[in-house]
Coordinates of C-alpha atoms and ligand atoms in Angstrom, one line a residue:
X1 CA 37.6 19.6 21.3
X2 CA 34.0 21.1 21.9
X3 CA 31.4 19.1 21.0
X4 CA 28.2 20.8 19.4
X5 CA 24.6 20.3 20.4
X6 CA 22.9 20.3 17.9
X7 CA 18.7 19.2 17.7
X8 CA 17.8 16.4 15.5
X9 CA 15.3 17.6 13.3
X10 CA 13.1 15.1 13.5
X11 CA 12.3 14.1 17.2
X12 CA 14.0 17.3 18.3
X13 CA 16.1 16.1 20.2
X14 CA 19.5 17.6 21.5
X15 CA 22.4 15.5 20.6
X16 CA 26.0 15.9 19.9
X17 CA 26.1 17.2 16.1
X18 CA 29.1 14.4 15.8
X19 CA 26.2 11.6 16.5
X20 CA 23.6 13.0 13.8
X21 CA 23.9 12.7 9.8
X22 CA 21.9 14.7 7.8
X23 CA 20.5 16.3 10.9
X24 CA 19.4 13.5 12.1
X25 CA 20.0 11.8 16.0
X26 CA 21.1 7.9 15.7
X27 CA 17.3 6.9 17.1
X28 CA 15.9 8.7 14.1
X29 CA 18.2 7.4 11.5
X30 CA 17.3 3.9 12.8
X31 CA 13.8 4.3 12.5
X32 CA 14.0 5.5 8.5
X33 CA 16.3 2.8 7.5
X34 CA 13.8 0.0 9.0
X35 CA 10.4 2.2 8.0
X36 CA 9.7 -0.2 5.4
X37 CA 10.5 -4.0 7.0
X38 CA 8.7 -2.4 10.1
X39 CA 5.8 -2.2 8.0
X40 CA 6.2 -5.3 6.2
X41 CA 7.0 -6.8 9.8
X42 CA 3.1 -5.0 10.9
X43 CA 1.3 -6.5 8.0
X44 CA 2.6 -10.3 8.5
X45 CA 1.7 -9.8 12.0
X46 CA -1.5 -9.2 11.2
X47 CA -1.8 -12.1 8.8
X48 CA -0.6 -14.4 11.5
X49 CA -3.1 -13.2 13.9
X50 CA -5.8 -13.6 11.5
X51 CA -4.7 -16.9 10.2
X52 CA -4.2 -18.1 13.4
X53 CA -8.0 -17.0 14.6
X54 CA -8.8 -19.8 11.6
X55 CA -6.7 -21.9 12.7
X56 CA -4.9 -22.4 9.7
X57 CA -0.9 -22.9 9.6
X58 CA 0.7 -20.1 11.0
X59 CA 4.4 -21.6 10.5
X60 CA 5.4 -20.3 7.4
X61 CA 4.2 -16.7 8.1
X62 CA 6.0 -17.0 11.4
X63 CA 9.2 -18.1 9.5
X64 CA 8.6 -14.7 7.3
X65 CA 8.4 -12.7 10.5
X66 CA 11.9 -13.8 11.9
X67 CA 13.5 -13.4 8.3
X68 CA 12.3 -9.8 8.3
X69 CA 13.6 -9.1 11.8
X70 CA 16.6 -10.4 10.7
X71 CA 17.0 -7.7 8.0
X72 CA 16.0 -5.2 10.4
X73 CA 18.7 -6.1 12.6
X74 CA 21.1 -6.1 9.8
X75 CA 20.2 -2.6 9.0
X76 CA 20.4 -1.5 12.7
X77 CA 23.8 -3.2 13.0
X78 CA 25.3 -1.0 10.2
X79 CA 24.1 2.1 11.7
X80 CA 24.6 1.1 15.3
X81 CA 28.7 0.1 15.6
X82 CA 27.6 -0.8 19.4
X83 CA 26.1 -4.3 19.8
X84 CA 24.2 -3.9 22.8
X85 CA 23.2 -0.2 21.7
X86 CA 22.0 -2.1 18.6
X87 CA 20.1 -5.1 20.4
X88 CA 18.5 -2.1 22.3
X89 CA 17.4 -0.3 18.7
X90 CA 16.5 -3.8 17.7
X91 CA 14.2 -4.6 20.8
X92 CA 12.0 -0.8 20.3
X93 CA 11.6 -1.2 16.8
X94 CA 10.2 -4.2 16.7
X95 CA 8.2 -2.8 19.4
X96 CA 7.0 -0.4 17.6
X97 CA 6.3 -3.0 14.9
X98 CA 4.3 -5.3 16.7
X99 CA 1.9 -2.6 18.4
X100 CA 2.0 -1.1 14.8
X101 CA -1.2 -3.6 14.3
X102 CA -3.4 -2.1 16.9
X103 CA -3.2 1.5 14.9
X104 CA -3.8 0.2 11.9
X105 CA -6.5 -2.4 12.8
X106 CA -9.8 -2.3 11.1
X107 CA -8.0 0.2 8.0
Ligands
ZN1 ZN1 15.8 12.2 16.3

């Protein structure tokens, strides 16, 4: 069996058309079904580091941060059958979640 390069038309990337849905590579599916926790994920982050610059309780916020990782990992792991190919998707998201702040600071 042949298998078809296709690009994902998102990123652009070339991948096997067996790996996309909806014309989509695996990286690129990942990211859209965490788009909103990895916001959510951005704005507590946020909220920690200001509460914590006022030295009020951070614990609460930071038990709100690992509950939404938690769902993002949950998502991942449906998309991602590979556990150490979904750690990996896991690890850049949140990533991209954490330096999220820096872009949106001062908005
Ligand atoms: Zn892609």
């Amino acid at each position: 069996m042949s298998t078809l390069l296709v690009f994902c038309r998102d990123c652009g990337k070339q991948v096997a058309s067996s790996q996309t849905k909806n014309g989509l590579c695996l990286d690129c599916q990942v990211r859209r079904s965490v788009a909103d926790l990895r916001d959510e994920h951005a704005r507590l982050w946020r909220k920690r580091e200001r509460y914590r610059t006022q030295n009020a309780n951070v614990e609460q916020i930071g038990r709100q941060i690992s509950r939404v990782e938690d769902r993002m990992a949950m998502r991942i792991r449906e998309l991602v059958p590979n556990e150490r190919e979904a750690i990996e998707q896991l690890r850049r998201e949140l990533e991209a979640a954490r330096g999220q702040r820096y872009t949106i600071k001062g908005v």
